[in-house]
XYZ file of C-alpha atoms in Angstrom:
759
model
C 2.440 -26.662 -13.769
C -0.711 -28.663 -13.772
C -3.610 -28.779 -11.507
C -2.608 -32.329 -10.077
C 0.384 -30.450 -8.674
C -2.037 -28.238 -6.464
C -2.202 -29.062 -2.626
C -5.632 -28.053 -1.076
C -5.740 -26.036 2.127
C -7.993 -26.778 5.007
C -11.010 -25.404 3.092
C -10.220 -27.890 0.215
C -9.576 -25.105 -2.046
C -6.419 -25.339 -3.796
C -3.714 -22.533 -2.962
C -2.506 -20.128 -5.971
C 1.013 -21.540 -5.137
C 0.131 -24.968 -4.427
C 3.248 -27.272 -4.859
C 5.609 -24.087 -5.036
C 8.843 -25.084 -3.101
C 10.034 -22.304 -1.007
C 13.148 -22.425 1.340
C 13.499 -19.367 3.684
C 16.544 -18.315 5.573
C 16.546 -15.683 8.376
C 14.137 -14.960 11.243
C 14.231 -11.441 10.913
C 10.641 -9.664 10.335
C 11.171 -8.971 6.478
C 12.058 -12.810 5.462
C 9.448 -14.071 7.922
C 6.731 -11.986 6.408
C 7.516 -13.048 2.724
C 7.473 -16.638 3.936
C 4.156 -16.202 5.601
C 2.790 -14.493 2.546
C 3.714 -17.240 0.161
C 2.448 -19.849 2.729
C -0.911 -17.969 2.881
C -0.976 -18.404 -0.815
C -0.420 -22.347 -0.448
C 3.549 -22.424 -0.994
C 5.364 -25.208 0.670
C 7.599 -22.981 2.749
C 10.442 -24.474 5.096
C 11.851 -22.276 7.378
C 15.640 -23.086 8.239
C 16.440 -22.353 11.758
C 15.214 -22.987 15.410
C 12.016 -22.470 16.146
C 11.430 -19.914 19.054
C 8.590 -20.009 21.493
C 7.464 -16.491 21.495
C 4.041 -15.612 20.095
C 5.283 -13.200 17.223
C 7.655 -16.307 15.688
C 4.482 -18.503 15.902
C 2.271 -16.102 14.239
C 4.879 -15.386 11.356
C 5.774 -19.135 10.881
C 1.593 -20.379 10.625
C 1.752 -22.637 7.579
C 5.418 -23.069 7.386
C 7.627 -26.079 8.309
C 10.350 -25.169 10.578
C 13.497 -27.249 10.581
C 16.851 -26.843 12.407
C 19.186 -27.876 9.270
C 22.229 -25.677 9.812
C 24.199 -28.813 10.447
C 22.623 -31.159 8.087
C 24.464 -30.371 4.776
C 23.120 -32.994 2.806
C 19.679 -32.258 3.676
C 20.029 -28.356 2.725
C 21.536 -29.222 -0.505
C 18.837 -31.785 -1.304
C 16.210 -28.983 -0.776
C 17.867 -26.312 -2.376
C 18.604 -28.177 -5.720
C 14.949 -28.418 -5.932
C 13.679 -25.257 -4.597
C 11.774 -22.901 -6.727
C 12.313 -19.962 -4.344
C 15.023 -19.243 -1.535
C 14.090 -16.094 0.687
C 16.905 -14.496 2.486
C 19.632 -16.058 0.492
C 22.159 -13.711 1.762
C 21.306 -15.623 4.936
C 22.276 -19.088 3.486
C 25.532 -21.036 3.712
C 27.527 -20.709 0.851
C 27.142 -24.221 -0.237
C 23.328 -23.894 -0.297
C 23.444 -20.736 -2.618
C 25.672 -22.834 -5.034
C 23.204 -25.507 -4.972
C 20.224 -23.070 -6.022
C 18.986 -24.233 -9.435
C 19.289 -21.257 -12.209
C 15.455 -21.556 -12.564
C 14.854 -20.582 -9.088
C 13.934 -17.255 -7.792
C 16.199 -16.069 -5.032
C 15.688 -13.071 -3.072
C 18.380 -10.944 -1.105
C 16.700 -8.793 1.774
C 19.718 -6.583 2.667
C 19.464 -3.394 4.969
C 20.726 -1.323 2.115
C 21.398 -1.697 -1.624
C 24.372 -4.388 -1.934
C 27.127 -3.153 -3.719
C 26.230 0.783 -3.955
C 29.072 2.776 -2.514
C 26.635 5.655 -0.801
C 25.522 3.166 1.672
C 28.863 1.419 2.398
C 29.627 0.686 6.034
C 26.084 1.459 7.379
C 24.715 -0.589 10.107
C 22.154 -3.400 9.463
C 19.421 -2.860 11.953
C 16.171 -1.464 11.300
C 16.596 1.529 13.374
C 19.527 2.421 11.245
C 17.435 2.240 7.782
C 14.727 4.314 9.481
C 17.223 7.179 10.366
C 19.006 6.996 7.011
C 15.627 7.361 5.446
C 14.591 10.431 7.352
C 11.688 8.908 9.238
C 13.173 9.439 12.704
C 13.880 13.117 11.907
C 10.590 14.132 10.232
C 8.010 13.767 12.531
C 5.148 15.623 10.239
C 3.838 19.194 9.931
C 1.722 19.143 13.222
C 4.816 17.981 15.405
C 7.246 20.621 13.342
C 4.826 23.332 14.684
C 4.865 21.968 18.234
C 8.624 22.158 18.394
C 8.972 18.713 18.760
C 12.379 17.042 17.679
C 13.189 13.472 16.339
C 11.608 10.320 18.074
C 11.762 6.679 18.002
C 9.324 5.002 15.617
C 8.321 1.696 17.217
C 6.795 0.165 14.113
C 9.175 -1.583 11.845
C 7.936 -0.052 8.708
C 11.275 -0.718 6.629
C 11.034 -4.416 7.179
C 7.065 -4.239 6.391
C 7.879 -2.552 3.226
C 10.480 -4.717 2.059
C 8.333 -7.752 2.807
C 5.603 -6.445 0.470
C 8.004 -5.393 -2.353
C 10.101 -8.999 -1.756
C 6.864 -10.761 -2.067
C 5.769 -8.820 -5.235
C 9.141 -9.541 -6.877
C 9.264 -13.264 -6.065
C 5.450 -13.661 -7.805
C 6.259 -11.489 -10.463
C 9.335 -13.934 -11.183
C 7.051 -16.870 -11.057
C 5.050 -15.535 -13.402
C 7.701 -14.705 -15.840
C 9.223 -17.908 -15.190
C 6.190 -19.765 -16.333
C 6.460 -18.015 -19.836
C 10.370 -18.227 -20.206
C 11.637 -20.962 -18.166
C 14.209 -18.801 -16.414
C 14.937 -17.824 -12.856
C 16.634 -14.856 -11.328
C 17.967 -13.401 -8.369
C 16.588 -10.117 -6.915
C 17.123 -7.901 -4.195
C 14.873 -5.722 -2.107
C 16.728 -3.498 0.355
C 14.878 -2.407 3.244
C 16.101 1.153 2.747
C 15.224 0.896 -1.185
C 11.438 -0.377 -0.406
C 11.110 2.288 2.504
C 12.220 5.048 0.209
C 9.631 4.075 -2.455
C 7.007 3.152 -0.123
C 7.284 6.781 1.511
C 7.422 8.251 -2.011
C 4.413 10.568 -1.483
C 6.573 12.309 1.167
C 9.078 13.019 -1.365
C 7.466 14.757 -3.998
C 8.642 18.366 -4.612
C 7.084 20.410 -7.105
C 8.643 23.794 -8.123
C 6.716 26.660 -7.738
C 3.640 24.720 -6.379
C 0.210 27.102 -6.484
C -0.656 28.027 -3.234
C -4.015 26.614 -3.115
C -2.459 23.202 -2.812
C -0.066 24.097 0.342
C -1.154 22.525 3.570
C -1.835 25.477 6.157
C 0.799 23.765 8.581
C 3.528 24.075 6.081
C 2.916 27.223 5.574
C 2.978 28.818 9.377
C 5.336 31.114 10.160
C 8.874 29.428 11.670
C 9.358 32.205 13.615
C 6.697 31.590 16.134
C 7.630 27.864 16.540
C 6.456 26.363 18.850
C 3.025 27.269 18.382
C 0.026 26.726 21.201
C -1.922 23.694 20.859
C -4.927 25.519 20.044
C -2.680 27.181 17.146
C -1.638 24.108 16.147
C -5.475 22.508 16.065
C -7.034 25.588 14.171
C -4.288 24.601 11.124
C -5.651 21.030 10.797
C -8.375 20.322 8.097
C -11.652 20.358 10.124
C -13.145 17.417 8.104
C -9.758 15.253 8.566
C -9.320 14.941 12.279
C -10.467 13.206 15.586
C -13.595 14.491 17.637
C -14.593 13.620 21.278
C -17.965 11.795 21.221
C -20.271 11.911 24.179
C -18.890 8.899 25.890
C -15.574 10.676 25.804
C -14.115 8.332 23.051
C -12.620 9.784 20.005
C -13.654 9.498 16.636
C -11.590 9.850 13.556
C -13.172 11.572 10.310
C -11.629 11.291 7.120
C -13.506 13.395 4.483
C -11.390 14.106 1.032
C -11.945 17.055 -0.851
C -14.803 15.035 -2.851
C -17.755 16.949 -3.763
C -20.256 14.240 -3.069
C -18.536 13.333 0.242
C -18.160 16.961 1.517
C -21.898 17.612 1.187
C -22.926 13.914 2.344
C -21.015 14.617 5.646
C -22.341 18.128 6.435
C -25.978 16.987 5.506
C -25.448 14.110 8.141
C -24.496 16.618 10.760
C -27.003 19.173 9.956
C -24.832 21.736 8.741
C -24.660 21.684 4.982
C -27.749 23.817 4.697
C -26.760 26.552 6.953
C -23.339 27.013 5.733
C -24.507 27.376 2.233
C -27.021 29.837 3.372
C -24.136 31.747 4.920
C -22.182 31.947 1.907
C -19.685 29.357 2.067
C -17.804 29.316 -1.013
C -18.238 26.120 -3.466
C -16.317 27.051 -6.491
C -15.507 24.525 -9.127
C -11.644 23.076 -8.195
C -10.973 22.517 -11.934
C -11.316 26.073 -12.774
C -8.210 28.361 -12.026
C -8.519 29.847 -8.793
C -7.982 33.086 -10.075
C -11.621 32.882 -11.781
C -13.180 31.658 -8.599
C -15.445 34.312 -6.823
C -12.944 35.035 -3.967
C -9.670 33.336 -3.972
C -9.008 34.339 -0.378
C -12.464 32.870 0.824
C -11.305 29.852 -1.294
C -13.765 26.945 -2.003
C -14.868 23.964 0.529
C -14.457 21.645 -2.671
C -10.711 22.579 -2.759
C -9.455 22.197 0.885
C -6.863 23.551 2.015
C -7.777 26.779 -0.203
C -10.556 27.552 2.326
C -10.373 30.705 4.570
C -9.265 30.239 7.935
C -12.681 31.627 9.553
C -14.614 28.925 7.758
C -12.143 26.439 8.650
C -12.634 27.228 12.477
C -16.401 27.438 11.797
C -16.465 24.025 10.333
C -14.211 22.353 13.082
C -16.348 24.133 15.957
C -19.733 23.034 14.162
C -18.894 19.534 13.684
C -17.149 19.422 17.290
C -20.190 20.462 19.051
C -22.557 18.029 16.879
C -20.357 14.860 17.465
C -20.256 15.399 21.289
C -23.940 14.731 21.387
C -23.546 10.978 20.472
C -21.321 7.962 21.564
C -18.888 6.605 19.233
C -21.058 3.882 18.683
C -23.677 5.729 17.086
C -21.283 7.633 14.842
C -19.597 4.356 13.459
C -22.966 3.029 12.667
C -24.275 6.394 10.988
C -20.958 6.912 8.964
C -21.180 3.502 7.646
C -24.856 3.637 6.657
C -24.248 7.093 4.648
C -20.873 5.623 3.189
C -18.815 7.964 4.960
C -15.114 7.456 6.298
C -14.749 7.378 10.100
C -14.246 5.181 13.174
C -13.545 5.286 16.622
C -9.713 5.522 17.704
C -8.515 1.967 19.447
C -5.647 0.221 20.472
C -4.306 -2.906 18.332
C -5.357 -4.884 20.944
C -9.125 -3.824 20.761
C -8.888 -4.202 17.067
C -7.488 -7.652 17.193
C -10.803 -9.297 19.299
C -13.156 -6.915 17.446
C -15.921 -8.361 15.742
C -15.090 -6.364 12.632
C -11.592 -8.258 12.581
C -12.744 -11.551 13.427
C -15.815 -11.629 10.948
C -13.652 -10.668 8.100
C -10.843 -12.901 8.563
C -8.553 -10.025 9.373
C -7.794 -11.829 13.014
C -7.482 -15.447 13.451
C -6.946 -18.192 16.138
C -4.147 -21.008 15.861
C -2.952 -23.267 18.461
C 1.064 -23.438 17.999
C 2.958 -26.171 19.172
C 5.260 -23.992 21.211
C 3.251 -20.569 22.006
C -0.015 -22.373 22.590
C -3.231 -20.901 21.868
C -2.908 -17.402 20.215
C -5.056 -14.708 18.115
C -2.942 -13.008 15.356
C -3.257 -11.138 12.338
C -4.955 -12.796 9.118
C -3.546 -12.633 5.670
C -2.043 -9.489 4.043
C -3.757 -10.281 0.825
C -5.917 -12.946 -0.661
C -6.045 -15.026 -3.991
C -8.702 -17.810 -3.803
C -7.689 -20.695 -1.625
C -5.750 -18.557 1.151
C -7.537 -19.417 4.243
C -5.036 -22.075 5.205
C -4.602 -21.103 9.192
C -2.670 -24.048 10.220
C 0.082 -23.467 12.854
C 3.426 -24.139 12.045
C 4.863 -27.953 12.009
C 8.287 -28.151 13.697
C 10.376 -31.133 12.046
C 13.640 -32.647 12.064
C 16.000 -33.044 9.266
C 15.110 -36.875 8.620
C 11.412 -36.025 7.739
C 11.919 -32.865 5.558
C 11.034 -33.450 1.607
C 9.145 -31.406 -0.512
C 5.644 -32.168 -0.226
C 4.461 -32.112 -4.077
C 6.042 -32.572 -7.538
C 7.815 -29.812 -9.120
C 6.130 -27.169 -11.020
C 6.291 -27.896 -15.078
C 8.463 -25.155 -16.607
C 8.629 -24.374 -20.325
C 11.966 -24.580 -22.533
C 13.808 -21.805 -21.826
C 13.502 -18.689 -24.235
C 14.993 -15.237 -24.110
C 14.341 -12.975 -21.068
C 12.097 -10.110 -21.199
C 10.147 -7.981 -18.433
C 8.138 -10.373 -16.338
C 4.641 -8.929 -17.466
C 5.383 -8.509 -20.892
C 2.021 -8.803 -22.775
C 0.023 -8.304 -19.821
C -2.554 -5.775 -20.035
C -4.222 -4.029 -17.114
C -7.194 -1.971 -16.800
C -6.819 0.449 -13.656
C -10.089 1.814 -12.496
C -8.559 3.053 -9.277
C -8.335 6.474 -7.384
C -6.487 8.147 -4.435
C -3.441 6.084 -3.149
C -3.686 2.748 -2.697
C -5.701 1.366 -5.565
C -3.516 3.249 -8.140
C -0.526 1.946 -6.295
C -1.482 -1.695 -7.616
C -1.018 -1.024 -11.236
C 1.614 1.412 -10.455
C 3.776 -1.423 -8.934
C 3.347 -3.719 -12.180
C 4.482 -0.988 -14.929
C 8.127 -1.908 -13.950
C 7.486 -5.462 -15.018
C 6.493 -4.093 -18.647
C 2.517 -4.503 -18.115
C 0.513 -2.374 -20.378
C -1.514 -0.204 -18.040
C -4.540 1.673 -19.125
C -5.845 4.085 -16.514
C -9.766 4.469 -16.727
C -11.163 7.597 -15.093
C -14.864 8.997 -15.190
C -15.453 11.544 -17.769
C -16.805 14.012 -14.969
C -14.660 14.199 -11.615
C -15.644 14.789 -7.987
C -12.290 14.396 -6.617
C -10.439 17.823 -6.302
C -7.164 17.835 -8.413
C -4.965 17.472 -5.038
C -6.202 14.063 -5.157
C -6.536 13.273 -9.190
C -3.546 15.038 -10.497
C -0.880 15.510 -7.371
C -1.436 12.010 -5.890
C -0.950 10.556 -9.559
C 2.466 12.093 -9.941
C 3.828 9.011 -8.612
C 1.202 6.321 -9.233
C 0.313 7.178 -12.901
C 3.905 6.800 -14.210
C 4.138 4.812 -17.187
C 0.167 4.183 -17.634
C -1.992 5.495 -20.355
C -5.050 7.493 -19.640
C -8.569 7.487 -21.074
C -11.734 8.867 -19.696
C -15.295 6.664 -19.804
C -18.636 6.871 -18.838
C -19.082 3.589 -17.578
C -22.902 4.667 -16.573
C -23.626 4.694 -20.258
C -24.368 1.875 -22.705
C -21.624 3.212 -25.019
C -19.066 3.576 -22.482
C -20.034 -0.217 -21.158
C -19.519 -1.537 -24.528
C -16.033 0.030 -25.016
C -15.200 -1.087 -21.587
C -16.300 -4.730 -22.223
C -14.092 -4.684 -25.749
C -11.159 -3.654 -23.220
C -12.009 -6.290 -20.943
C -11.834 -8.675 -23.650
C -8.491 -7.926 -24.525
C -7.026 -7.623 -21.034
C -5.750 -9.658 -18.276
C -6.543 -7.800 -15.060
C -8.863 -5.099 -13.716
C -8.077 -3.446 -10.785
C -10.756 -1.594 -8.337
C -10.680 0.295 -4.975
C -14.074 0.682 -3.539
C -16.843 -1.534 -1.448
C -18.505 -4.832 -3.118
C -21.485 -2.852 -3.417
C -19.772 -0.315 -5.735
C -17.987 -2.918 -7.544
C -21.194 -4.925 -8.369
C -23.130 -1.710 -9.160
C -20.385 -0.904 -11.604
C -20.540 -4.105 -13.266
C -17.169 -5.177 -12.250
C -18.309 -8.361 -10.286
C -16.259 -11.375 -11.287
C -19.508 -12.890 -12.979
C -20.099 -9.698 -15.278
C -16.467 -9.606 -16.344
C -16.059 -13.079 -16.984
C -18.954 -12.802 -19.757
C -16.397 -10.748 -21.843
C -13.127 -12.702 -20.518
C -13.537 -16.337 -19.221
C -9.937 -15.652 -17.601
C -10.153 -12.068 -16.272
C -8.723 -11.312 -12.987
C -10.277 -8.917 -10.603
C -8.048 -7.106 -7.804
C -9.995 -5.285 -5.347
C -8.616 -3.026 -2.537
C -11.343 -2.276 0.027
C -11.189 -0.675 3.575
C -12.430 -3.033 5.886
C -12.855 -6.125 3.902
C -11.084 -9.297 4.406
C -10.707 -13.079 3.040
C -13.817 -14.014 4.585
C -16.948 -12.131 3.275
C -18.557 -9.984 5.807
C -20.851 -6.952 6.175
C -17.323 -5.044 6.480
C -16.866 -5.288 2.718
C -19.250 -2.267 2.106
C -17.866 -0.290 4.847
C -15.700 3.091 3.500
C -12.213 4.017 4.726
C -9.224 5.631 4.065
C -5.371 5.290 5.176
C -5.979 7.508 8.278
C -9.518 5.675 9.144
C -7.518 2.336 9.422
C -4.751 3.851 11.560
C -7.364 4.931 14.032
C -9.322 1.636 13.805
C -6.149 -0.718 14.003
C -4.199 1.036 16.729
C -1.706 3.143 15.004
C -3.125 6.445 16.155
C -3.561 4.933 19.916
C 0.338 4.024 19.899
C 1.659 7.402 18.513
C -0.698 9.680 20.468
C 0.597 12.755 22.455
C -0.598 13.119 25.822
C -1.518 16.794 25.259
C -3.214 16.626 21.831
C -5.874 14.539 19.981
C -5.201 11.418 17.992
C -3.902 12.249 14.714
C -2.627 10.560 11.451
C 1.048 9.125 11.500
C 3.628 11.804 10.287
C 4.485 10.141 7.056
C 1.795 10.588 4.404
C 0.331 7.551 2.558
C 1.927 4.907 4.797
C -0.916 2.094 4.870
C -1.922 3.388 1.552
C 1.064 2.125 0.004
C 1.703 -0.688 2.106
C -1.604 -1.892 1.092
C -1.072 -1.135 -2.836
C 1.932 -3.314 -2.956
C -0.009 -6.137 -1.142
C -2.718 -5.455 -3.578
C -0.190 -6.011 -6.378
C 1.255 -9.134 -4.826
C -2.763 -10.291 -4.990
C -3.012 -9.404 -8.515
C -0.143 -11.149 -9.749
C -1.142 -14.303 -7.773
C -4.424 -13.952 -9.409
C -2.650 -14.087 -12.942
C -0.448 -16.750 -12.253
C -3.669 -18.828 -11.112
C -5.338 -17.802 -14.359
C -2.476 -18.719 -16.394
C -2.967 -22.130 -14.778
C -6.439 -22.758 -14.805
C -7.834 -20.504 -17.720
C -10.531 -19.362 -15.372
C -11.490 -16.062 -13.882
C -9.987 -15.124 -10.435
C -11.124 -12.610 -7.856
C -8.273 -11.508 -5.499
C -7.706 -8.789 -3.098
C -6.473 -6.988 0.005
C -7.560 -4.164 2.121
C -6.388 -0.963 4.109
C -7.111 -3.013 7.235
C -4.744 -5.798 5.871
C -2.388 -3.473 4.985
C -2.527 -1.522 8.433
C -1.548 -5.031 9.928
C 1.353 -5.706 7.759
C 3.112 -2.326 9.376
C 2.237 -3.293 12.666
C 2.901 -7.134 12.849
C 4.855 -7.021 16.405
C 1.711 -5.591 18.222
C -0.906 -7.768 16.442
C -1.084 -10.967 18.517
C -2.785 -12.142 21.739
C -1.723 -15.125 23.658
C -3.663 -17.254 26.036
C -0.566 -17.831 28.131
C 1.121 -13.954 27.737
C -2.089 -11.658 27.019
C -2.314 -9.139 24.354
C 1.098 -7.995 22.916
C 3.000 -5.238 24.748
C 2.178 -2.019 23.355
C 4.516 1.266 23.140
C 3.594 4.318 24.841
C 6.881 6.340 24.851
C 8.208 7.204 21.481
C 10.496 9.304 22.615
C 14.621 9.191 23.323
C 15.230 6.013 25.208
C 18.731 6.567 27.328
C 18.604 2.922 28.731
C 21.492 0.509 27.797
C 20.782 -2.289 25.218
C 18.122 -0.512 23.637
C 18.250 1.931 20.427
C 18.024 5.449 21.496
C 18.427 8.893 19.919
C 21.461 11.333 21.033
C 22.287 14.920 19.764
C 21.346 14.343 16.405
C 21.996 10.572 15.979
C 20.528 7.393 16.103
C 22.342 4.514 18.198
C 21.541 1.215 17.541
C 21.695 -1.419 20.203
C 25.305 -2.471 19.271
C 26.611 1.121 19.471
C 26.456 1.703 15.493
C 25.696 5.872 15.018
C 23.826 6.916 12.070
C 23.074 10.396 11.279
C 19.193 11.641 11.734
C 18.836 12.586 8.052
C 15.924 15.022 7.014
C 14.071 14.934 3.616
C 15.590 17.690 2.303
C 19.215 16.329 2.775
C 18.224 12.810 1.218
C 16.983 15.191 -1.974
C 20.498 16.326 -2.043
C 22.722 13.111 -1.068
C 20.661 10.924 -3.315
C 20.075 13.308 -6.340
C 20.517 11.365 -9.422
C 21.674 12.752 -12.891
C 19.753 12.197 -16.356
C 22.854 9.902 -17.134
C 22.731 7.477 -14.103
C 20.515 4.378 -13.895
C 16.777 5.658 -13.213
C 15.983 2.234 -11.105
C 18.659 2.780 -8.630
C 17.678 4.563 -5.318
C 17.479 8.287 -5.749
C 15.636 11.582 -6.618
C 15.483 12.481 -10.455
C 14.377 16.030 -11.120
C 11.806 16.038 -14.213
C 12.435 19.715 -15.926
C 9.953 19.267 -18.357
C 7.189 17.600 -16.605
C 3.724 18.264 -17.920
C 2.813 19.806 -14.535
C 4.109 22.802 -16.016
C 7.153 23.470 -13.312
C 10.265 20.913 -12.453
C 9.138 18.061 -10.275
C 11.357 15.900 -8.059
C 10.333 12.248 -7.373
C 11.709 9.173 -6.064
C 12.771 6.402 -8.484
C 10.761 2.936 -8.315
C 13.832 1.745 -6.605
C 12.497 -1.097 -4.208
C 13.013 -4.081 -6.561
C 16.253 -5.088 -8.775
C 16.892 -8.135 -10.849
C 20.406 -9.478 -11.579
C 19.254 -10.790 -15.217
C 15.759 -9.590 -15.890
C 14.983 -6.269 -17.385
C 12.921 -3.787 -15.522
C 11.315 -0.621 -17.289
C 12.186 2.778 -16.507
C 8.640 4.560 -16.378
C 8.004 7.975 -17.798
C 5.779 10.693 -16.318
C 2.258 10.670 -16.193
C -0.033 12.027 -18.834
C -2.901 14.501 -18.678
C -6.192 12.364 -17.977
C -7.609 11.560 -21.179
C -4.836 12.265 -23.492
C -4.672 8.556 -24.875
C -8.826 8.132 -25.311
C -8.512 8.409 -28.994
C -5.466 5.956 -29.243
C -6.800 3.441 -27.075
C -10.177 3.622 -29.161
C -8.165 3.329 -32.402
C -6.839 0.171 -31.116
C -9.925 -1.507 -30.349
C -11.022 -0.997 -34.243
C -13.090 2.295 -34.045
C -12.402 4.791 -36.937
C -12.018 8.605 -36.439
C -15.684 9.208 -37.550
C -16.780 6.665 -34.695
C -14.705 7.944 -32.126
C -15.719 11.841 -32.837
C -19.273 10.203 -32.113
C -18.244 8.809 -28.892
C -16.443 11.765 -27.685
C -19.466 14.093 -28.681
C -22.204 12.251 -27.109
C -19.938 12.192 -23.939
C -19.599 8.423 -23.464
C -15.692 8.772 -23.732
C -13.696 12.191 -23.216
C -10.264 13.700 -23.500
C -10.482 15.845 -20.787
C -12.577 16.779 -17.608
C -14.958 19.673 -18.055
C -13.132 22.784 -17.227
C -9.827 20.855 -16.894
C -7.741 22.827 -19.248
C -4.399 23.050 -17.018
C -2.609 19.819 -16.040
C -2.589 21.166 -12.443
C -5.103 23.970 -12.356
C -3.611 26.884 -10.519
């Protein structure tokens, strides 16, 4: 591939995938979103089929050419013979599949893993996948305490995850193809993508110390249903919605982080009084048995905090929040680097200044649907601002727009990202998921964390059990001169740096592209932010987490129960993981760009973009039809022709029945033995896990390849366990390494962190 092959977008910048020839079959959400993401990156995407006039189709097909080619065999074969990528190849006619060259990347998007007898005979619609994966039966701990049963889920989460993983598979394949000259056939099933996407809901630790148990999960089941007041008393007082003086709901999300907890309570005028009254602040990295009082717990290690302290904090915050309107609190939280936002509908988000200014909502004038506002890109990588409406064309005018990408002479196959080094500076879920997605492709990932940690082990350790698999770990003080020097050496020998946080934080740490490119002129920086978008704006410095973006973009509003405050969606990490996968897509797009140009690249995504990806059907506003209809009834629908729940079954519109499986049943039904393929959909019980007791995890099962090997990753390591090894690789001798450790510039463990998971 050469620069001359790259076409320009509306801004004059070349798209990362400019000239890539993509043939898309299928008009379901998953293939449509994959094609949309590739078009946003500059690819020449032709969607085979009849263009529909509805606004959602217009939004999903922007930047594509749409042609009804089913009856034009010659045109289809000619396109297929010269395609780089075929999306939804299972929907293509057999003669088209036969014409696809061996150098192409072909993507299957079935509902369930193809050829796996465990899923034989199952339906193919989204609802069947959601039912089989436990999404409809499991409604989270608060709804369990309310005694509520299964409910319909209006958001197409399975398709959204399949689209993210499918796009990642294609880009990894394209990057690998530029090294080996070989294509491949890949499969991303909706079920497999959903299972990996919901992986944080499937972590099962034997003998988990009680300090990490959510109070909502240890409540006496004999008393269910609880009253709403009882339910509210068990919810984290700093992770919940509060009413403001204007009667608007404002959602606060303060994770167990020393600085954030103090900053929140100081803003509300509560910290000094709580300290004076003796609220415990014991070190979360010490064993709780060495705390002053295990029963009282520690505010720095929620949920291990006594009920009377939880109740007091909730009451005090509620009183203060009621004194000012939501707009005031949004300004205060943003100014103080705290996570919080008003709860609003998707329609309100789409037309907000926040979304518009960041390029997270855009306007197009579609030839069939007319003028509409819709969601912006799911990720960005340089020239991605091509907001052209779709073009509806005939078969006689369909040809590929650019010269074919130049490929090397074919060589032996290897994992797509073999030889690629990634420096992972991320925390919590979304950020670490970026590099975590790349380990299966053979990337060498070095996780870099600070030498002193403010997050509680429930964040650093428990959440890493999934995302840190296959990574090495070092601890470095990047504020010290020696730590910066070591990091610069690592950057010089790496290809990608991943970071989650605001633009202000990124610049302050010297992680901006200008600074890093001094050490490595072709480095790629992949950033995950909260409210950021492809267009720089004041949102870039606003903080947020998964639940805050649920509140801001309409998820909480859509799922709110009439008798209760808004609350997070039942399944943990829904937006976080989706965002992380799209971040991985952006990262690989950046690697492709750097491979072509030899220049550094800044790419990224945000939780706001990830939130849009899981609710695309609700994110449009048409000049003709008004806003997209929202869903206000998530319970059983007994109407005909619609999906419904009845007597423990999901019944699809065509009458297919699927049992409403629960998570515990899944762990049994899909249990894998050590001898089985650890890349197929299933659960693996790790008997010798470093956490100190057996741990059951879902496999990295979203992506399979017909020919290219994927890496089965191992368990995470204790933080800092690879510091010496990495320093030695950089050329430091034993004496120099000892000096760096003694001076605190690098470390092998955090202070007081003697146990992998403190009890």
